[in-house]
Short mmCIF file of C-alpha atoms and ligand atoms in Angstrom, two decimals:
data_model
loop_
_atom_site.label_atom_id
_atom_site.label_comp_id
_atom_site.label_asym_id
_atom_site.label_seq_id
_atom_site.Cartn_x
_atom_site.Cartn_y
_atom_site.Cartn_z
CA MET A 1 14.02 94.06 119.27
CA ASP A 2 11.46 95.33 121.80
CA THR A 3 8.71 93.55 119.95
CA LEU A 4 10.68 90.33 120.41
CA GLN A 5 10.56 90.66 124.18
CA ALA A 6 6.80 90.86 124.01
CA TYR A 7 6.74 87.82 121.76
CA PHE A 8 8.92 85.87 124.19
CA ASN A 9 6.72 86.82 127.13
CA THR A 10 3.60 85.67 125.33
CA HIS A 11 5.07 82.37 124.17
CA LYS A 12 7.62 81.37 126.76
CA ASP A 13 5.56 78.57 128.30
CA ARG A 14 4.91 77.04 124.90
CA PHE A 15 8.67 77.19 124.14
CA LEU A 16 9.25 75.03 127.21
CA GLU A 17 6.43 72.64 126.40
CA GLU A 18 7.85 72.10 122.91
CA LEU A 19 11.36 71.56 124.24
CA PHE A 20 9.91 68.98 126.62
CA GLU A 21 8.33 67.15 123.67
CA LEU A 22 11.76 66.87 122.10
CA ILE A 23 13.42 65.84 125.35
CA ARG A 24 10.85 63.09 125.92
CA ILE A 25 12.17 61.26 122.85
CA PRO A 26 15.18 59.28 124.15
CA SER A 27 17.49 59.94 121.21
CA VAL A 28 20.54 58.12 122.55
CA SER A 29 22.85 57.90 119.54
CA SER A 30 25.15 55.21 120.90
CA ASP A 31 22.39 52.70 121.54
CA PRO A 32 21.06 50.68 118.57
CA ASN A 33 17.82 50.11 120.53
CA HIS A 34 17.06 53.81 120.05
CA ARG A 35 17.40 53.88 116.28
CA GLU A 36 13.65 54.60 115.87
CA ASP A 37 13.88 57.39 118.41
CA MET A 38 16.57 59.10 116.37
CA TYR A 39 14.11 59.39 113.47
CA LYS A 40 11.32 60.47 115.78
CA ALA A 41 13.47 63.21 117.30
CA ALA A 42 14.73 64.34 113.89
CA GLU A 43 11.20 64.53 112.51
CA LYS A 44 9.88 66.37 115.56
CA LEU A 45 12.68 68.89 115.26
CA ARG A 46 12.03 69.28 111.54
CA SER A 47 8.37 70.01 112.20
CA PHE A 48 9.29 72.59 114.86
CA LEU A 49 11.61 74.29 112.41
CA GLU A 50 8.92 74.36 109.76
CA LYS A 51 6.36 75.76 112.21
CA ALA A 52 8.92 78.36 113.26
CA GLY A 53 9.00 79.64 109.69
CA ALA A 54 11.86 77.74 108.08
CA GLU A 55 11.71 76.46 104.53
CA ASN A 56 13.20 73.44 102.80
CA SER A 57 13.04 71.54 106.06
CA LYS A 58 14.02 67.95 105.60
CA VAL A 59 15.30 64.93 107.49
CA TYR A 60 18.32 63.70 105.54
CA GLU A 61 19.36 60.08 105.74
CA THR A 62 23.04 59.38 106.31
CA ALA A 63 25.03 56.21 106.82
CA GLY A 64 24.22 56.69 110.50
CA HIS A 65 21.59 58.84 112.21
CA PRO A 66 19.71 61.47 110.21
CA VAL A 67 20.61 65.13 109.86
CA VAL A 68 17.91 67.80 110.08
CA TYR A 69 18.27 70.71 107.69
CA ALA A 70 16.10 73.80 107.20
CA ASP A 71 16.66 77.34 106.03
CA LYS A 72 15.24 80.78 105.43
CA ILE A 73 16.92 82.60 102.59
CA PHE A 74 15.70 86.17 102.10
CA ASP A 75 18.30 87.47 99.77
CA PRO A 76 21.45 85.65 98.69
CA SER A 77 23.37 88.90 98.94
CA LEU A 78 22.74 89.06 102.69
CA PRO A 79 25.08 87.27 105.07
CA THR A 80 24.12 83.70 105.97
CA VAL A 81 24.36 82.24 109.47
CA MET A 82 24.27 78.48 109.81
CA VAL A 83 23.20 77.15 113.20
CA TYR A 84 24.77 73.83 114.14
CA GLY A 85 23.66 71.70 117.06
CA HIS A 86 22.84 68.13 117.95
CA TYR A 87 19.61 66.38 118.91
CA ASP A 88 21.33 63.20 120.08
CA VAL A 89 22.11 62.67 123.75
CA GLN A 90 24.35 60.55 125.93
CA PRO A 91 22.95 57.41 127.56
CA ALA A 92 21.10 58.18 130.79
CA ASP A 93 22.57 55.47 132.97
CA PRO A 94 23.18 54.93 135.84
CA LEU A 95 19.41 55.34 136.03
CA GLU A 96 19.17 54.77 139.77
CA LEU A 97 21.05 58.00 140.43
CA TRP A 98 18.43 60.19 138.74
CA GLU A 99 16.05 61.93 141.11
CA THR A 100 13.39 62.01 138.39
CA PRO A 101 13.31 59.90 135.20
CA PRO A 102 15.79 61.21 132.62
CA PHE A 103 13.34 61.48 129.75
CA GLU A 104 10.48 62.99 131.76
CA PRO A 105 11.60 66.62 132.00
CA GLN A 106 10.72 68.39 135.23
CA ILE A 107 11.34 71.87 136.48
CA ARG A 108 12.86 72.01 139.93
CA LYS A 109 14.29 74.87 141.94
CA THR A 110 17.81 74.53 143.31
CA GLU A 111 20.06 76.68 145.40
CA LEU A 112 21.93 77.84 142.31
CA HIS A 113 18.76 78.15 140.25
CA PRO A 114 15.97 79.54 142.42
CA GLU A 115 14.09 80.43 139.22
CA GLY A 116 14.02 76.74 138.30
CA ALA A 117 15.94 74.39 136.04
CA ILE A 118 14.86 71.71 133.60
CA PHE A 119 16.03 68.30 134.78
CA ALA A 120 16.40 65.75 131.98
CA ARG A 121 18.95 64.10 129.73
CA GLY A 122 19.63 66.59 126.93
CA ALA A 123 18.15 69.52 128.88
CA ASP A 124 21.45 71.33 128.31
CA ASP A 125 23.50 69.13 125.97
CA ASP A 126 22.31 69.94 123.42
CA LYS A 127 18.54 69.91 123.05
CA GLY A 128 17.97 72.85 125.39
CA GLN A 129 20.76 74.94 123.91
CA MET A 130 19.99 74.10 120.31
CA PHE A 131 16.28 74.79 120.85
CA MET A 132 17.01 78.37 121.93
CA HIS A 133 18.01 78.98 118.33
CA VAL A 134 14.80 77.53 116.97
CA LYS A 135 12.73 79.77 119.25
CA ALA A 136 14.80 82.91 118.67
CA PHE A 137 14.41 82.27 114.95
CA GLU A 138 10.66 81.77 115.30
CA ALA A 139 10.31 85.09 117.09
CA MET A 140 12.42 86.96 114.55
CA VAL A 141 10.42 85.55 111.65
CA ALA A 142 7.11 86.24 113.36
CA GLU A 143 8.07 89.83 114.08
CA GLY A 144 9.70 90.34 110.70
CA VAL A 145 13.06 91.40 112.13
CA LEU A 146 15.39 88.69 110.85
CA PRO A 147 18.18 90.57 109.07
CA CYS A 148 20.20 87.62 107.66
CA ASN A 149 19.71 84.35 105.90
CA VAL A 150 19.60 81.43 108.28
CA LYS A 151 20.34 77.74 107.84
CA PHE A 152 19.97 75.01 110.42
CA MET A 153 21.98 71.81 110.40
CA ILE A 154 21.23 69.69 113.45
CA GLU A 155 22.88 66.29 113.63
CA GLY A 156 22.19 63.11 115.57
CA GLU A 157 25.69 61.72 116.01
CA GLU A 158 27.68 64.33 117.93
CA GLU A 159 27.90 62.22 121.06
CA ILE A 160 29.44 59.36 119.10
CA GLY A 161 31.98 61.47 117.24
CA SER A 162 29.92 62.62 114.22
CA PRO A 163 30.99 59.70 111.99
CA SER A 164 28.58 60.57 109.15
CA LEU A 165 28.58 64.35 109.19
CA GLY A 166 31.84 64.83 107.31
CA ALA A 167 30.47 62.93 104.32
CA PHE A 168 27.17 64.80 104.61
CA CYS A 169 29.03 68.11 104.43
CA GLU A 170 31.13 66.92 101.48
CA ALA A 171 28.00 65.89 99.62
CA ASN A 172 26.05 69.08 100.37
CA LYS A 173 28.65 71.83 100.23
CA GLU A 174 26.43 74.15 98.22
CA MET A 175 23.40 73.75 100.47
CA LEU A 176 25.54 74.24 103.58
CA HIS A 177 27.40 77.28 102.33
CA SER A 178 27.40 80.08 104.93
CA ASP A 179 29.46 82.95 106.33
CA VAL A 180 29.58 81.64 109.86
CA ILE A 181 28.51 78.60 111.86
CA LEU A 182 26.86 79.57 115.12
CA VAL A 183 26.91 76.95 117.86
CA SER A 184 25.42 76.82 121.34
CA ASP A 185 26.91 73.64 122.77
CA THR A 186 29.48 75.02 125.21
CA GLY A 187 29.31 76.91 128.47
CA LEU A 188 29.47 80.09 130.50
CA ILE A 189 31.98 80.63 133.32
CA ASN A 190 28.98 81.27 135.55
CA LYS A 191 25.42 82.52 135.24
CA GLU A 192 26.32 86.21 135.34
CA THR A 193 29.37 86.16 133.11
CA PRO A 194 28.99 86.40 129.36
CA THR A 195 31.49 83.94 127.95
CA ILE A 196 32.52 82.90 124.46
CA THR A 197 34.48 79.73 123.88
CA THR A 198 37.44 80.39 121.60
CA GLY A 199 38.97 76.94 121.71
CA LEU A 200 38.04 73.31 122.19
CA ARG A 201 40.28 70.35 122.76
CA GLY A 202 40.66 67.55 120.28
CA LEU A 203 40.20 63.93 121.17
CA SER A 204 41.66 60.53 120.61
CA TYR A 205 39.75 57.65 122.18
CA VAL A 206 41.09 54.12 122.35
CA GLN A 207 40.19 50.82 123.92
CA VAL A 208 42.81 48.35 125.06
CA GLU A 209 42.57 44.63 125.66
CA VAL A 210 45.21 42.76 127.62
CA THR A 211 45.13 38.97 127.37
CA GLY A 212 47.01 36.62 129.64
CA PRO A 213 46.10 32.92 129.96
CA ASN A 214 43.70 31.41 127.42
CA ARG A 215 40.93 31.03 130.01
CA ASP A 216 39.96 32.34 133.45
CA LEU A 217 41.97 30.49 136.08
CA HIS A 218 41.50 29.57 139.74
CA SER A 219 43.35 32.37 141.53
CA GLY A 220 44.55 29.94 144.18
CA LEU A 221 45.75 27.17 141.94
CA TYR A 222 47.44 29.49 139.43
CA GLY A 223 47.86 32.76 141.35
CA GLY A 224 51.50 33.68 141.77
CA GLY A 225 52.63 31.65 138.81
CA VAL A 226 50.85 33.39 135.97
CA ALA A 227 50.68 37.05 134.98
CA ASN A 228 47.29 38.49 135.87
CA PRO A 229 46.21 40.72 132.96
CA LEU A 230 44.27 42.99 135.34
CA ASN A 231 47.34 43.55 137.49
CA ILE A 232 49.41 44.10 134.36
CA LEU A 233 46.90 46.52 132.85
CA CYS A 234 46.85 48.57 136.06
CA ASP A 235 50.61 48.67 136.06
CA MET A 236 50.77 49.70 132.41
CA VAL A 237 48.18 52.42 132.92
CA ALA A 238 50.04 53.71 135.96
CA ARG A 239 53.15 54.11 133.83
CA LEU A 240 51.39 56.38 131.34
CA HIS A 241 52.07 59.39 133.61
CA ASP A 242 55.29 60.41 135.33
CA GLU A 243 55.63 61.93 138.80
CA ASN A 244 54.85 65.37 137.37
CA LYS A 245 51.64 64.05 135.80
CA ARG A 246 53.11 64.41 132.37
CA ILE A 247 52.20 61.81 129.82
CA THR A 248 55.06 59.42 129.14
CA ILE A 249 54.09 58.40 125.62
CA GLU A 250 57.09 59.07 123.43
CA GLY A 251 56.45 61.97 121.07
CA PHE A 252 53.13 62.85 122.72
CA TYR A 253 54.02 66.52 123.25
CA ASP A 254 56.04 66.98 120.05
CA ASP A 255 53.37 68.90 118.13
CA VAL A 256 51.85 70.78 121.05
CA LEU A 257 51.71 74.50 120.39
CA GLU A 258 52.89 76.19 123.57
CA VAL A 259 50.76 79.14 124.59
CA SER A 260 52.56 82.43 125.16
CA ASP A 261 53.12 83.69 128.71
CA ASP A 262 51.01 86.68 127.87
CA GLU A 263 48.05 84.59 126.82
CA ARG A 264 48.46 82.30 129.80
CA ALA A 265 48.44 85.28 132.15
CA LYS A 266 45.26 86.52 130.49
CA MET A 267 43.39 83.25 130.71
CA ASN A 268 44.20 83.02 134.40
CA LEU A 269 42.42 86.31 134.98
CA ALA A 270 39.08 84.65 134.29
CA PRO A 271 36.92 84.42 137.40
CA PHE A 272 37.77 81.10 138.98
CA ASP A 273 37.80 80.13 142.63
CA LEU A 274 39.80 77.04 143.44
CA ASP A 275 37.99 76.53 146.74
CA GLU A 276 34.63 76.68 145.05
CA TYR A 277 35.89 74.31 142.38
CA ARG A 278 36.94 71.79 145.00
CA LYS A 279 33.71 72.16 146.91
CA SER A 280 31.51 71.85 143.83
CA ILE A 281 32.86 68.38 143.06
CA GLY A 282 33.65 67.24 146.57
CA ILE A 283 37.44 67.01 146.45
CA GLU A 284 40.04 68.11 148.97
CA GLU A 285 42.71 68.88 146.44
CA GLU A 286 43.00 69.36 142.71
CA SER A 287 45.57 67.45 140.70
CA GLY A 288 47.32 67.79 137.38
CA GLU A 289 50.43 68.52 135.37
CA THR A 290 53.12 70.34 137.34
CA GLY A 291 53.70 73.91 136.26
CA PHE A 292 50.17 74.68 135.10
CA THR A 293 47.10 76.12 136.79
CA THR A 294 43.77 74.29 136.88
CA ILE A 295 42.43 76.56 134.14
CA GLU A 296 45.46 75.73 131.98
CA ARG A 297 45.40 72.03 132.77
CA THR A 298 41.80 71.81 131.63
CA SER A 299 42.11 73.86 128.46
CA ILE A 300 45.52 74.31 126.85
CA ARG A 301 47.18 71.07 127.99
CA PRO A 302 46.64 67.61 126.56
CA THR A 303 45.55 64.86 128.93
CA LEU A 304 45.16 61.11 129.18
CA ASP A 305 42.39 59.57 131.27
CA LEU A 306 40.94 56.19 131.96
CA ASN A 307 37.21 56.32 131.28
CA GLY A 308 36.57 52.75 132.31
CA ILE A 309 38.49 49.64 133.28
CA TRP A 310 37.13 46.15 133.73
CA GLY A 311 37.76 42.45 133.65
CA GLY A 312 37.39 39.41 135.86
CA PHE A 313 34.69 39.24 138.49
CA THR A 314 32.73 42.41 139.28
CA GLY A 315 29.48 40.88 140.56
CA GLU A 316 28.31 40.81 144.13
CA GLY A 317 30.27 38.82 146.67
CA ALA A 318 33.65 37.27 146.03
CA LYS A 319 34.70 34.84 143.35
CA THR A 320 38.29 33.72 143.24
CA VAL A 321 39.35 34.13 139.68
CA LEU A 322 42.43 35.10 137.78
CA PRO A 323 40.95 36.60 134.63
CA SER A 324 42.05 35.80 131.12
CA LYS A 325 41.44 39.33 129.88
CA ALA A 326 41.43 42.92 131.08
CA PHE A 327 40.09 45.99 129.28
CA ALA A 328 40.23 49.75 129.51
CA LYS A 329 38.81 52.73 127.66
CA ILE A 330 41.16 55.67 127.47
CA SER A 331 40.57 59.20 126.23
CA MET A 332 43.26 61.65 125.32
CA ARG A 333 42.24 65.30 125.08
CA LEU A 334 44.38 67.07 122.53
CA VAL A 335 45.37 70.65 121.89
CA PRO A 336 45.84 72.57 118.65
CA ASN A 337 48.28 71.03 116.19
CA GLN A 338 48.11 67.52 117.67
CA ASP A 339 46.91 65.00 115.10
CA PRO A 340 44.47 62.52 116.65
CA ALA A 341 45.47 59.68 114.29
CA LYS A 342 49.14 60.22 115.01
CA ILE A 343 48.51 60.36 118.75
CA SER A 344 46.55 57.10 118.63
CA GLU A 345 49.46 55.44 116.84
CA LEU A 346 51.98 56.81 119.32
CA PHE A 347 49.79 55.53 122.10
CA GLU A 348 49.57 52.05 120.62
CA LYS A 349 53.29 51.81 120.07
CA HIS A 350 54.11 53.03 123.55
CA PHE A 351 51.44 50.99 125.29
CA LYS A 352 52.58 47.79 123.62
CA SER A 353 56.15 48.54 124.61
CA LEU A 354 55.04 48.57 128.26
CA ALA A 355 53.65 45.05 128.10
CA PRO A 356 55.63 42.10 129.46
CA LYS A 357 55.92 38.97 127.37
CA SER A 358 53.35 37.26 129.56
CA VAL A 359 50.45 39.12 127.96
CA LYS A 360 49.21 40.16 124.53
CA VAL A 361 47.89 43.66 123.90
CA LYS A 362 45.29 44.84 121.42
CA VAL A 363 44.52 48.51 120.83
CA GLU A 364 41.34 49.56 119.09
CA TYR A 365 40.68 53.13 117.90
CA HIS A 366 37.36 54.77 118.63
CA HIS A 367 36.53 58.29 117.54
CA GLY A 368 38.80 61.24 117.47
CA GLY A 369 39.04 64.75 116.20
CA TYR A 370 41.15 67.86 116.04
CA ALA A 371 41.15 70.73 118.51
CA THR A 372 39.68 74.08 117.49
CA VAL A 373 40.76 77.66 117.99
CA THR A 374 38.45 80.34 116.70
CA PRO A 375 39.53 83.81 115.62
CA VAL A 376 38.42 86.74 117.77
CA ASP A 377 39.09 89.60 115.37
CA THR A 378 36.27 88.92 112.94
CA PRO A 379 32.78 90.40 112.58
CA GLU A 380 31.46 86.89 113.21
CA TYR A 381 33.05 86.83 116.66
CA LYS A 382 32.48 90.51 117.44
CA ALA A 383 28.76 90.13 116.85
CA ALA A 384 28.63 87.44 119.54
CA GLU A 385 30.60 89.64 121.89
CA MET A 386 28.25 92.55 121.34
CA ALA A 387 25.14 90.40 121.68
CA MET A 388 26.23 88.87 124.97
CA GLN A 389 27.45 92.16 126.34
CA LYS A 390 24.05 93.64 125.50
CA THR A 391 21.98 91.03 127.35
CA PHE A 392 24.32 90.35 130.30
CA GLY A 393 25.40 93.97 130.73
CA LYS A 394 29.02 92.96 131.18
CA GLU A 395 32.12 92.51 129.11
CA VAL A 396 32.56 89.11 127.50
CA ILE A 397 35.31 86.79 128.69
CA PRO A 398 36.82 84.49 126.07
CA ILE A 399 37.74 81.01 127.31
CA ARG A 400 39.30 77.90 125.90
CA SER A 401 37.26 74.93 126.95
CA GLY A 402 38.48 71.48 127.78
CA GLY A 403 35.57 69.77 126.04
CA SER A 404 35.50 68.63 122.44
CA ILE A 405 33.25 69.10 119.45
CA PRO A 406 35.41 67.43 116.82
CA ILE A 407 33.14 68.35 113.93
CA ILE A 408 33.97 72.06 114.33
CA ALA A 409 37.48 71.53 112.95
CA LEU A 410 36.02 69.47 110.14
CA PHE A 411 33.57 72.25 109.20
CA GLU A 412 36.51 74.51 108.59
CA LYS A 413 38.28 71.89 106.52
CA VAL A 414 35.33 70.71 104.43
CA LEU A 415 33.08 73.78 104.27
CA GLY A 416 35.79 76.40 104.74
CA VAL A 417 33.68 78.14 107.38
CA LYS A 418 34.69 79.12 110.90
CA SER A 419 32.45 78.75 113.91
CA VAL A 420 31.42 80.95 116.80
CA LEU A 421 30.86 79.05 120.03
CA MET A 422 28.26 81.00 121.96
CA GLY A 423 27.08 78.51 124.56
CA PHE A 424 24.95 78.97 127.67
CA GLY A 425 25.68 75.82 129.67
CA LEU A 426 27.29 75.68 133.09
CA ASP A 427 29.84 73.17 134.36
CA SER A 428 27.44 72.46 137.22
CA ASN A 429 24.70 71.39 134.78
CA ALA A 430 25.90 67.79 135.02
CA ILE A 431 25.91 67.09 131.29
CA HIS A 432 26.58 63.39 130.56
CA SER A 433 25.77 62.71 134.24
CA PRO A 434 22.66 61.79 136.21
CA ASN A 435 20.40 64.78 136.91
CA GLU A 436 21.55 66.85 133.95
CA HIS A 437 19.77 70.19 134.05
CA TYR A 438 19.52 73.53 132.33
CA SER A 439 18.47 76.65 134.15
CA LEU A 440 15.47 78.55 132.87
CA PHE A 441 17.48 81.71 133.34
CA THR A 442 20.07 80.63 130.78
CA PHE A 443 17.43 79.15 128.46
CA TYR A 444 15.60 82.46 128.23
CA LYS A 445 18.84 84.45 128.28
CA GLY A 446 19.99 82.54 125.24
CA ILE A 447 16.74 83.12 123.39
CA GLU A 448 17.04 86.81 124.18
CA THR A 449 20.69 87.03 123.13
CA ILE A 450 20.57 85.19 119.81
CA PRO A 451 18.50 87.81 117.91
CA TYR A 452 21.08 90.44 118.85
CA TYR A 453 23.70 88.25 117.24
CA TYR A 454 21.86 88.47 113.95
CA GLN A 455 21.26 92.18 114.34
CA PHE A 456 24.86 93.08 115.19
CA TYR A 457 26.28 90.68 112.64
CA SER A 458 24.26 92.13 109.79
CA GLU A 459 25.20 95.67 110.89
CA LEU A 460 28.89 94.81 111.09
CA LYS A 461 28.76 93.21 107.64
CA LYS A 462 27.08 96.28 106.13
CA SER A 463 29.68 98.72 107.42
N1 BES B 1 28.69 69.80 124.12
C1 BES B 1 29.70 68.86 124.45
C2 BES B 1 31.10 69.44 124.46
C3 BES B 1 31.32 70.61 125.39
C4 BES B 1 30.61 70.75 126.57
C5 BES B 1 32.27 71.53 125.05
C6 BES B 1 30.84 71.85 127.40
C7 BES B 1 32.50 72.61 125.88
C8 BES B 1 31.79 72.77 127.06
C9 BES B 1 29.64 67.71 123.44
O1 BES B 1 28.33 67.25 123.26
C10 BES B 1 30.45 66.55 123.95
O2 BES B 1 30.03 65.98 124.93
N2 BES B 1 31.54 66.19 123.28
C11 BES B 1 32.27 65.02 123.63
C12 BES B 1 33.07 64.53 122.45
C13 BES B 1 32.33 63.60 121.55
C14 BES B 1 33.21 63.15 120.41
C15 BES B 1 31.78 62.40 122.28
C16 BES B 1 33.26 65.28 124.72
O3 BES B 1 33.78 66.40 124.85
O4 BES B 1 33.54 64.34 125.46
MN1 MN B 2 27.00 68.81 123.04
MN1 MN B 3 27.85 65.90 125.00
#
């Protein structure tokens, strides 16, 4: 392991330069205009994996964006770790809010990151985090200290709900067989605190369309006599929560697994400062379901949020119009045991029941996925705990995150393999937002930590 540190020191600038090459390819999975870039990013990543010492590297076509696979199999009797990550990114807009262009990575120092942070779309989520694995692997191969078999499966559709990856896994079960799936696509509580994510929320994402009159109307001539679908939509959305901020959809909470008082008490021990939380996002007061703390509200409780709402006139100036249609995008974050398909149906039924006769309602389903809880009493998890403890010098804190990586639950179902979520992001990294960044401290900390995972995991499996 000491030889690795020397290797990192010698090559750390090149690691960054290579990551920048990957970041410069705008692999926005949701945008058809970037289809070519998806292939470019996949091929670039494949070539990096090959140069790092992986074999069988290949860009696999799917019905959607390609999957990059590569491996290094020393001995089939050794344990096999499969690294999962994603090379696709969220759209960069609103562009005008970026201080430097999103696909021209730059290192800037900030108050929180005096050592510097990489500013770019994908710097954290997930190019930066995924790339730590490529570089840790490269170093272990170069120094001849890799104690396990390794597979890489890096997809290009995570940010759009991984629509093709389930079928890819079904079709390649043998190739993707492993003992554990290791993922760095989550976060730390803060820079100093080693953290492992032991749960993720599920997701159900819908779009609604409310139609009133058959055309836009003059809001003077018709206003007052005709239902305005925008007014109605706002009213319907407002009725989706009660005064305790509980979701009013009938049956919504039926399958929710309540968390024991003991576990709730434990999760509230995690370092968390409400004042800092408020300050960091510029709010005077937090808000959420009565009876739960902010940590609980954002991890073990299901939620319903508008992600966008539009209709009518939104241009500059004023135009007097009573719109024909109103739209909204709504996400529901789910907890273990809630079925995303069932929740979407319950939503549709309930939402339609809220509509007056004066409008018609259409509900369209976007992506969804199940929540995840990972076991903590396995060698797969323990190895991560030991590795992080080693490099941070502190005891690991397990957390359940509010974010979603729906494919993790599917891995368990299709491949029968559980995941370990050892991520190095920070909530303040502004993923999905303008000025996304990833601190150099966590980038190098991750690269340093990952080899210990392999070392401890192989030792635990031997004993
Ligand atoms: N890496 C994130 C999820 C994440 C971030 C989990 C931080 C925990 C901590 C992932 O890329 C993501 O953005 N997932 C989406 C869901 C997807 C289906 C679009 C999400 O959570 O909104
Ligand atoms: Mn991600
Ligand atoms: Mn993301």
